[in-house]
Tab-separated table of C-alpha atoms in Angstrom:
chain	number	residue	atom	x	y	z
A	1	UNK	CA	-42.896	13.644	51.188
A	2	UNK	CA	-41.958	17.513	49.993
A	3	UNK	CA	-42.826	16.720	46.748
A	4	UNK	CA	-45.658	14.538	47.724
A	5	UNK	CA	-47.154	17.571	49.194
A	6	UNK	CA	-46.529	19.561	46.308
A	7	UNK	CA	-48.399	17.288	44.138
A	8	UNK	CA	-51.503	16.311	46.754
A	9	UNK	CA	-52.291	19.768	48.625
A	10	UNK	CA	-53.599	21.813	45.704
A	11	UNK	CA	-55.920	19.050	44.725
A	12	UNK	CA	-57.661	18.568	48.193
A	13	UNK	CA	-60.416	21.084	46.979
A	14	UNK	CA	-61.027	19.767	43.624
A	15	UNK	CA	-61.293	16.247	45.901
A	16	UNK	CA	-63.735	17.844	49.000
A	17	UNK	CA	-66.401	18.930	45.824
A	18	UNK	CA	-66.114	15.777	44.570
A	19	UNK	CA	-66.968	14.063	47.434
A	20	UNK	CA	-69.436	16.338	48.761
A	21	UNK	CA	-71.320	15.415	45.267
A	22	UNK	CA	-71.126	12.243	46.294
A	23	UNK	CA	-72.627	11.606	49.335
A	24	UNK	CA	-74.500	14.915	49.994
A	25	UNK	CA	-73.259	15.671	53.528
A	26	UNK	CA	-70.126	18.052	54.856
A	27	UNK	CA	-68.858	15.954	57.776
A	28	UNK	CA	-69.379	12.804	55.548
A	29	UNK	CA	-67.362	14.125	53.007
A	30	UNK	CA	-64.573	15.224	54.476
A	31	UNK	CA	-64.123	11.994	56.291
A	32	UNK	CA	-63.950	10.496	53.025
A	33	UNK	CA	-61.293	12.814	51.675
A	34	UNK	CA	-59.619	12.091	54.533
A	35	UNK	CA	-59.916	8.306	54.580
A	36	UNK	CA	-58.382	9.027	50.307
A	37	UNK	CA	-55.134	11.138	51.770
A	38	UNK	CA	-54.950	8.566	54.238
A	39	UNK	CA	-54.504	5.603	51.983
A	40	UNK	CA	-52.453	8.056	48.892
A	41	UNK	CA	-49.911	8.950	51.669
A	42	UNK	CA	-49.633	5.230	52.827
A	43	UNK	CA	-49.123	4.169	49.447
A	44	UNK	CA	-47.389	6.562	47.654
A	45	UNK	CA	-44.826	4.111	46.834
A	46	UNK	CA	-47.246	1.993	45.283
A	47	UNK	CA	-48.782	4.353	42.622
A	48	UNK	CA	-47.644	4.627	38.823
A	49	UNK	CA	-46.024	7.112	37.624
A	50	UNK	CA	-48.151	10.096	36.172
A	51	UNK	CA	-51.204	11.947	36.274
A	52	UNK	CA	-51.926	11.817	40.986
A	53	UNK	CA	-54.860	13.382	40.246
A	54	UNK	CA	-56.656	10.681	38.682
A	55	UNK	CA	-54.854	8.341	40.768
A	56	UNK	CA	-56.255	10.423	43.846
A	57	UNK	CA	-60.056	10.598	42.758
A	58	UNK	CA	-60.149	7.174	41.733
A	59	UNK	CA	-59.098	6.155	45.319
A	60	UNK	CA	-61.727	8.965	46.973
A	61	UNK	CA	-64.174	7.212	44.613
A	62	UNK	CA	-63.378	3.454	45.460
A	63	UNK	CA	-63.302	4.613	49.082
A	64	UNK	CA	-67.312	5.902	48.428
A	65	UNK	CA	-68.633	2.925	46.540
A	66	UNK	CA	-67.294	0.835	49.449
A	67	UNK	CA	-68.707	3.176	51.856
A	68	UNK	CA	-72.677	3.099	50.172
A	69	UNK	CA	-71.814	-0.583	49.714
A	70	UNK	CA	-71.781	-0.590	53.690
A	71	UNK	CA	-74.490	1.538	54.874
A	72	UNK	CA	-76.707	-0.586	52.398
A	73	UNK	CA	-75.920	-3.369	54.081
A	74	UNK	CA	-75.680	-2.342	57.706
A	75	UNK	CA	-77.741	0.429	57.505
A	76	UNK	CA	-76.651	4.629	57.408
A	77	UNK	CA	-75.290	5.984	60.438
A	78	UNK	CA	-77.515	7.962	63.201
A	79	UNK	CA	-76.800	9.760	65.615
A	80	UNK	CA	-79.087	8.227	69.192
A	81	UNK	CA	-79.643	12.630	69.766
A	82	UNK	CA	-81.374	12.610	66.585
A	83	UNK	CA	-83.299	9.753	66.521
A	84	UNK	CA	-86.721	9.688	68.460
A	85	UNK	CA	-87.242	7.399	70.605
A	86	UNK	CA	-90.454	5.983	69.346
A	87	UNK	CA	-87.589	4.717	66.637
A	88	UNK	CA	-85.856	2.461	69.679
A	89	UNK	CA	-88.522	0.159	70.464
A	90	UNK	CA	-89.414	-3.191	68.539
A	91	UNK	CA	-91.880	-6.023	68.963
A	92	UNK	CA	-90.367	-8.774	69.749
A	93	UNK	CA	-89.534	-11.571	67.061
A	94	UNK	CA	-89.245	-14.748	68.792
A	95	UNK	CA	-93.305	-15.414	68.662
A	96	UNK	CA	-92.906	-15.309	64.801
A	97	UNK	CA	-89.772	-17.187	64.806
A	98	UNK	CA	-91.302	-20.193	66.805
A	99	UNK	CA	-94.780	-19.988	64.619
A	100	UNK	CA	-92.085	-20.361	61.668
A	101	UNK	CA	-89.945	-23.539	62.924
A	102	UNK	CA	-93.157	-25.005	64.742
A	103	UNK	CA	-94.692	-24.802	61.131
A	104	UNK	CA	-91.023	-25.887	59.022
A	105	UNK	CA	-90.707	-28.647	61.707
A	106	UNK	CA	-94.741	-29.724	60.727
A	107	UNK	CA	-94.316	-29.795	56.965
A	108	UNK	CA	-91.714	-31.764	57.143
A	109	UNK	CA	-93.498	-35.147	58.878
A	110	UNK	CA	-96.080	-34.347	55.750
A	111	UNK	CA	-95.495	-37.428	52.871
A	112	UNK	CA	-93.334	-36.290	50.356
A	113	UNK	CA	-95.937	-35.991	47.502
A	114	UNK	CA	-97.473	-33.900	49.420
A	115	UNK	CA	-94.672	-32.069	50.720
A	116	UNK	CA	-93.742	-31.450	46.937
A	117	UNK	CA	-96.802	-30.057	45.839
A	118	UNK	CA	-97.991	-27.889	48.993
A	119	UNK	CA	-94.094	-26.756	48.391
A	120	UNK	CA	-94.227	-26.182	44.485
A	121	UNK	CA	-97.894	-24.049	45.172
A	122	UNK	CA	-97.743	-22.740	47.722
A	123	UNK	CA	-94.268	-21.536	48.087
A	124	UNK	CA	-92.807	-21.216	44.518
A	125	UNK	CA	-96.066	-19.777	43.207
A	126	UNK	CA	-96.260	-22.450	40.374
A	127	UNK	CA	-99.821	-23.413	39.092
A	128	UNK	CA	-101.464	-26.766	39.491
A	129	UNK	CA	-100.332	-27.341	35.589
A	130	UNK	CA	-97.345	-26.203	36.169
A	131	UNK	CA	-96.747	-28.603	39.085
A	132	UNK	CA	-98.356	-31.349	37.517
A	133	UNK	CA	-95.482	-31.342	34.779
A	134	UNK	CA	-92.907	-30.532	36.915
A	135	UNK	CA	-94.373	-34.112	39.169
A	136	UNK	CA	-94.522	-35.238	36.035
A	137	UNK	CA	-98.621	-36.465	37.783
A	138	UNK	CA	-102.582	-35.412	36.768
A	139	UNK	CA	-103.564	-31.830	37.437
A	140	UNK	CA	-106.177	-33.524	39.760
A	141	UNK	CA	-103.607	-35.214	41.353
A	142	UNK	CA	-102.030	-32.034	42.141
A	143	UNK	CA	-104.847	-30.488	43.633
A	144	UNK	CA	-106.108	-33.378	45.953
A	145	UNK	CA	-102.631	-33.573	47.124
A	146	UNK	CA	-102.625	-29.936	47.940
A	147	UNK	CA	-105.780	-30.122	49.895
A	148	UNK	CA	-105.124	-33.223	51.727
A	149	UNK	CA	-101.345	-31.718	52.861
A	150	UNK	CA	-103.038	-28.317	53.552
A	151	UNK	CA	-105.730	-30.534	55.418
A	152	UNK	CA	-103.503	-32.171	57.352
A	153	UNK	CA	-100.501	-29.035	58.189
A	154	UNK	CA	-103.362	-27.298	59.679
A	155	UNK	CA	-104.903	-30.857	61.818
A	156	UNK	CA	-101.049	-30.604	62.616
A	157	UNK	CA	-100.526	-26.821	64.353
A	158	UNK	CA	-103.842	-26.852	65.425
A	159	UNK	CA	-103.439	-29.931	67.340
A	160	UNK	CA	-104.881	-33.052	67.621
A	161	UNK	CA	-109.240	-32.139	68.591
A	162	UNK	CA	-109.883	-32.905	72.483
A	163	UNK	CA	-113.256	-34.664	72.612
A	164	UNK	CA	-115.559	-33.513	74.763
A	165	UNK	CA	-116.540	-36.505	76.990
A	166	UNK	CA	-119.987	-37.581	77.262
A	167	UNK	CA	-121.710	-35.919	74.022
A	168	UNK	CA	-124.820	-38.187	72.987
A	169	UNK	CA	-124.853	-38.055	69.444
A	170	UNK	CA	-128.464	-38.851	68.030
A	171	UNK	CA	-129.514	-39.816	65.288
A	172	UNK	CA	-131.967	-38.600	62.509
A	173	UNK	CA	-135.200	-40.601	62.287
A	174	UNK	CA	-137.518	-40.314	60.112
């Protein structure tokens, strides 16, 4: 234990400098160095003989990379006291999710040929010619299937037209 202290303690200022340069925050850098030292002490017996300095910097660097990845996926930690109240509110997303699910359900009811063309052109952003090549059909067929698919999907989403009752239609007489 005494030998470990003799080797590690003089390196702490250099580790702190490197950590501060990496994370650009004094408190986070100190936490990172503390985590590094904790890991080094708990795994002291696993180190290879030789340069302790490189081993400690490797541990510190790997911990920093892990922290950056965690922040990237979870978002940065922000104190509640430092965050304005306007940041807490968020518009409800249920309506968008329900509409998305409804569109996906209606899309599934389309005939296979229309659904394939609609997905290739509208979702995958293929040109008519590219979609025709993929489906091995003429470009005109792609255009007509796409038109029918869009019309049918729009009718499905809007629902059936309700009859207006007693409406008399007039014929034009010449």
